[in-house]
């Protein structure tokens, strides 16, 4: 469903398990930090709201969205980490750079999850404009960080 028809911060409370002893790695891109910091706040707040302990949430920054994949792999390699959440924002520009980055990041994050057999969540915005990104990072369309965090929680309850 298009984001314009649904808030990213609204979700079903079905399949939410006790996460008080679960450990989460969150990889945050520093590029477009106005957006990614808001995504991180949403993810952190959602995890804490559902019972995660702050000391069980580990944040690591990477320079840009392209580096999310390797950052996710490094966190996924840690056996104690139950799920990894990747947060980034790639805004469409005038060149094909956007296409290459988005494709590589989506495939890379998927492959990390499959390789380590644990949830590795794609919380990356791919908007056309900065305003669209802000609308999805705590603005009028909710927060993709909330969605990414609850996705991790629900996948742990699979």
Coordinates of C-alpha atoms in Angstrom, one line a residue:
X1 CA 0.0 0.0 0.0
X2 CA 1.3 3.5 -0.8
X3 CA 2.6 5.4 2.1
X4 CA 0.2 8.3 1.2
X5 CA -2.7 5.9 2.1
X6 CA -1.2 4.5 5.4
X7 CA 0.9 5.8 8.2
X8 CA 4.3 4.1 8.6
X9 CA 3.8 4.4 12.4
X10 CA 0.5 2.4 12.5
X11 CA 0.8 -1.4 12.9
X12 CA -1.0 -4.4 14.2
X13 CA -0.2 -5.6 17.7
X14 CA -0.4 -9.3 16.6
X15 CA 2.6 -11.5 16.9
X16 CA 4.5 -9.3 19.3
X17 CA 6.6 -11.3 21.7
X18 CA 8.4 -10.4 24.9
X19 CA 11.6 -8.7 23.7
X20 CA 12.9 -7.8 27.1
X21 CA 15.9 -10.2 26.7
X22 CA 16.4 -9.6 22.9
X23 CA 19.3 -7.7 21.6
X24 CA 19.1 -5.3 18.6
X25 CA 21.7 -3.8 16.4
X26 CA 20.8 -0.6 14.6
X27 CA 22.9 0.6 11.8
X28 CA 22.3 4.3 10.9
X29 CA 23.6 6.1 7.8
X30 CA 25.1 9.5 8.5
X31 CA 24.2 10.7 5.0
X32 CA 20.9 12.8 5.2
X33 CA 21.3 12.8 8.9
X34 CA 18.3 15.1 9.4
X35 CA 16.2 12.2 8.2
X36 CA 18.2 9.3 9.6
X37 CA 18.3 10.7 13.1
X38 CA 14.6 10.9 13.1
X39 CA 14.3 7.3 11.8
X40 CA 16.6 6.2 14.6
X41 CA 14.5 8.0 17.2
X42 CA 11.4 6.3 15.9
X43 CA 13.0 2.8 15.9
X44 CA 14.5 3.3 19.4
X45 CA 11.2 4.6 20.8
X46 CA 9.2 1.7 19.3
X47 CA 11.7 -1.0 20.6
X48 CA 11.5 0.6 24.1
X49 CA 7.7 0.9 24.0
X50 CA 7.5 -2.9 23.4
X51 CA 9.9 -3.8 26.2
X52 CA 13.4 -3.8 24.8
X53 CA 16.0 -2.7 27.3
X54 CA 18.1 0.3 26.3
X55 CA 21.3 -1.6 27.2
X56 CA 20.3 -4.3 24.7
X57 CA 20.2 -1.8 21.8
X58 CA 23.4 -1.2 20.0
X59 CA 23.8 1.6 17.5
X60 CA 26.5 1.9 14.9
X61 CA 26.9 4.6 12.3
X62 CA 28.1 4.2 8.8
X63 CA 28.9 7.0 6.3
X64 CA 26.1 6.4 3.8
X65 CA 23.4 4.0 2.9
X66 CA 25.7 1.9 0.7
X67 CA 27.7 1.0 3.8
X68 CA 24.6 -0.2 5.7
X69 CA 25.1 -3.7 4.2
X70 CA 28.6 -4.2 5.7
X71 CA 27.6 -2.6 8.9
X72 CA 24.7 -5.0 9.1
X73 CA 26.9 -7.9 8.4
X74 CA 29.3 -6.9 11.2
X75 CA 26.5 -6.7 13.7
X76 CA 24.8 -9.9 12.5
X77 CA 28.0 -11.8 13.0
X78 CA 27.6 -11.1 16.8
X79 CA 25.8 -14.2 18.0
X80 CA 24.1 -12.3 20.9
X81 CA 22.4 -9.9 18.5
X82 CA 18.9 -11.2 17.6
X83 CA 18.0 -8.7 14.9
X84 CA 19.6 -5.9 12.9
X85 CA 17.8 -2.8 11.7
X86 CA 19.2 -0.7 8.9
X87 CA 18.2 2.9 8.6
X88 CA 19.1 5.2 5.7
X89 CA 17.8 7.6 3.1
X90 CA 18.7 7.8 -0.5
X91 CA 17.1 10.7 -2.3
X92 CA 16.6 10.6 -6.1
X93 CA 19.0 12.8 -7.9
X94 CA 19.8 13.7 -11.4
X95 CA 21.9 10.7 -12.2
X96 CA 21.5 6.9 -12.0
X97 CA 23.5 6.8 -8.8
X98 CA 20.2 6.4 -6.9
X99 CA 19.3 3.3 -8.8
X100 CA 22.6 1.6 -8.2
X101 CA 22.8 2.5 -4.5
X102 CA 19.2 1.4 -3.8
X103 CA 19.5 -1.9 -5.7
X104 CA 22.8 -2.8 -3.9
X105 CA 21.5 -1.9 -0.5
X106 CA 18.3 -3.8 -0.8
X107 CA 20.0 -6.9 -2.1
X108 CA 22.8 -6.6 0.4
X109 CA 20.5 -6.3 3.4
X110 CA 18.5 -9.3 2.2
X111 CA 21.6 -11.4 1.7
X112 CA 22.9 -10.6 5.2
X113 CA 19.7 -11.8 6.8
X114 CA 19.8 -15.0 4.7
X115 CA 23.5 -15.6 5.5
X116 CA 23.1 -15.2 9.3
X117 CA 19.5 -16.6 9.5
X118 CA 18.2 -13.7 11.6
X119 CA 16.1 -10.6 10.8
X120 CA 18.0 -7.9 9.1
X121 CA 15.5 -5.1 8.4
X122 CA 15.4 -2.7 5.4
X123 CA 14.5 0.7 7.0
X124 CA 15.8 2.8 4.1
X125 CA 13.8 5.6 2.5
X126 CA 14.0 6.0 -1.2
X127 CA 12.0 9.2 -1.9
X128 CA 12.2 11.6 -4.8
X129 CA 12.6 14.7 -2.6
X130 CA 13.8 15.7 0.8
X131 CA 10.3 16.7 1.7
X132 CA 9.0 13.2 0.9
X133 CA 11.8 11.9 3.2
X134 CA 10.8 14.2 6.1
X135 CA 7.2 13.2 5.6
X136 CA 8.2 9.6 6.2
X137 CA 10.7 10.3 9.0
X138 CA 8.2 11.4 11.6
X139 CA 6.1 13.7 9.4
X140 CA 2.7 13.4 8.0
X141 CA 3.2 9.8 6.8
X142 CA 4.6 8.5 10.1
X143 CA 8.1 7.2 10.7
X144 CA 9.8 4.4 8.7
X145 CA 11.9 3.9 11.9
X146 CA 8.8 2.7 13.7
X147 CA 7.9 0.4 10.9
X148 CA 11.5 -1.1 10.8
X149 CA 11.6 -1.7 14.5
X150 CA 8.2 -3.4 14.7
X151 CA 9.2 -5.5 11.7
X152 CA 12.2 -6.7 13.6
X153 CA 10.1 -7.5 16.6
X154 CA 7.5 -9.4 14.6
X155 CA 10.1 -11.4 12.7
X156 CA 11.6 -12.5 16.0
X157 CA 8.1 -13.8 16.9
X158 CA 7.8 -15.7 13.6

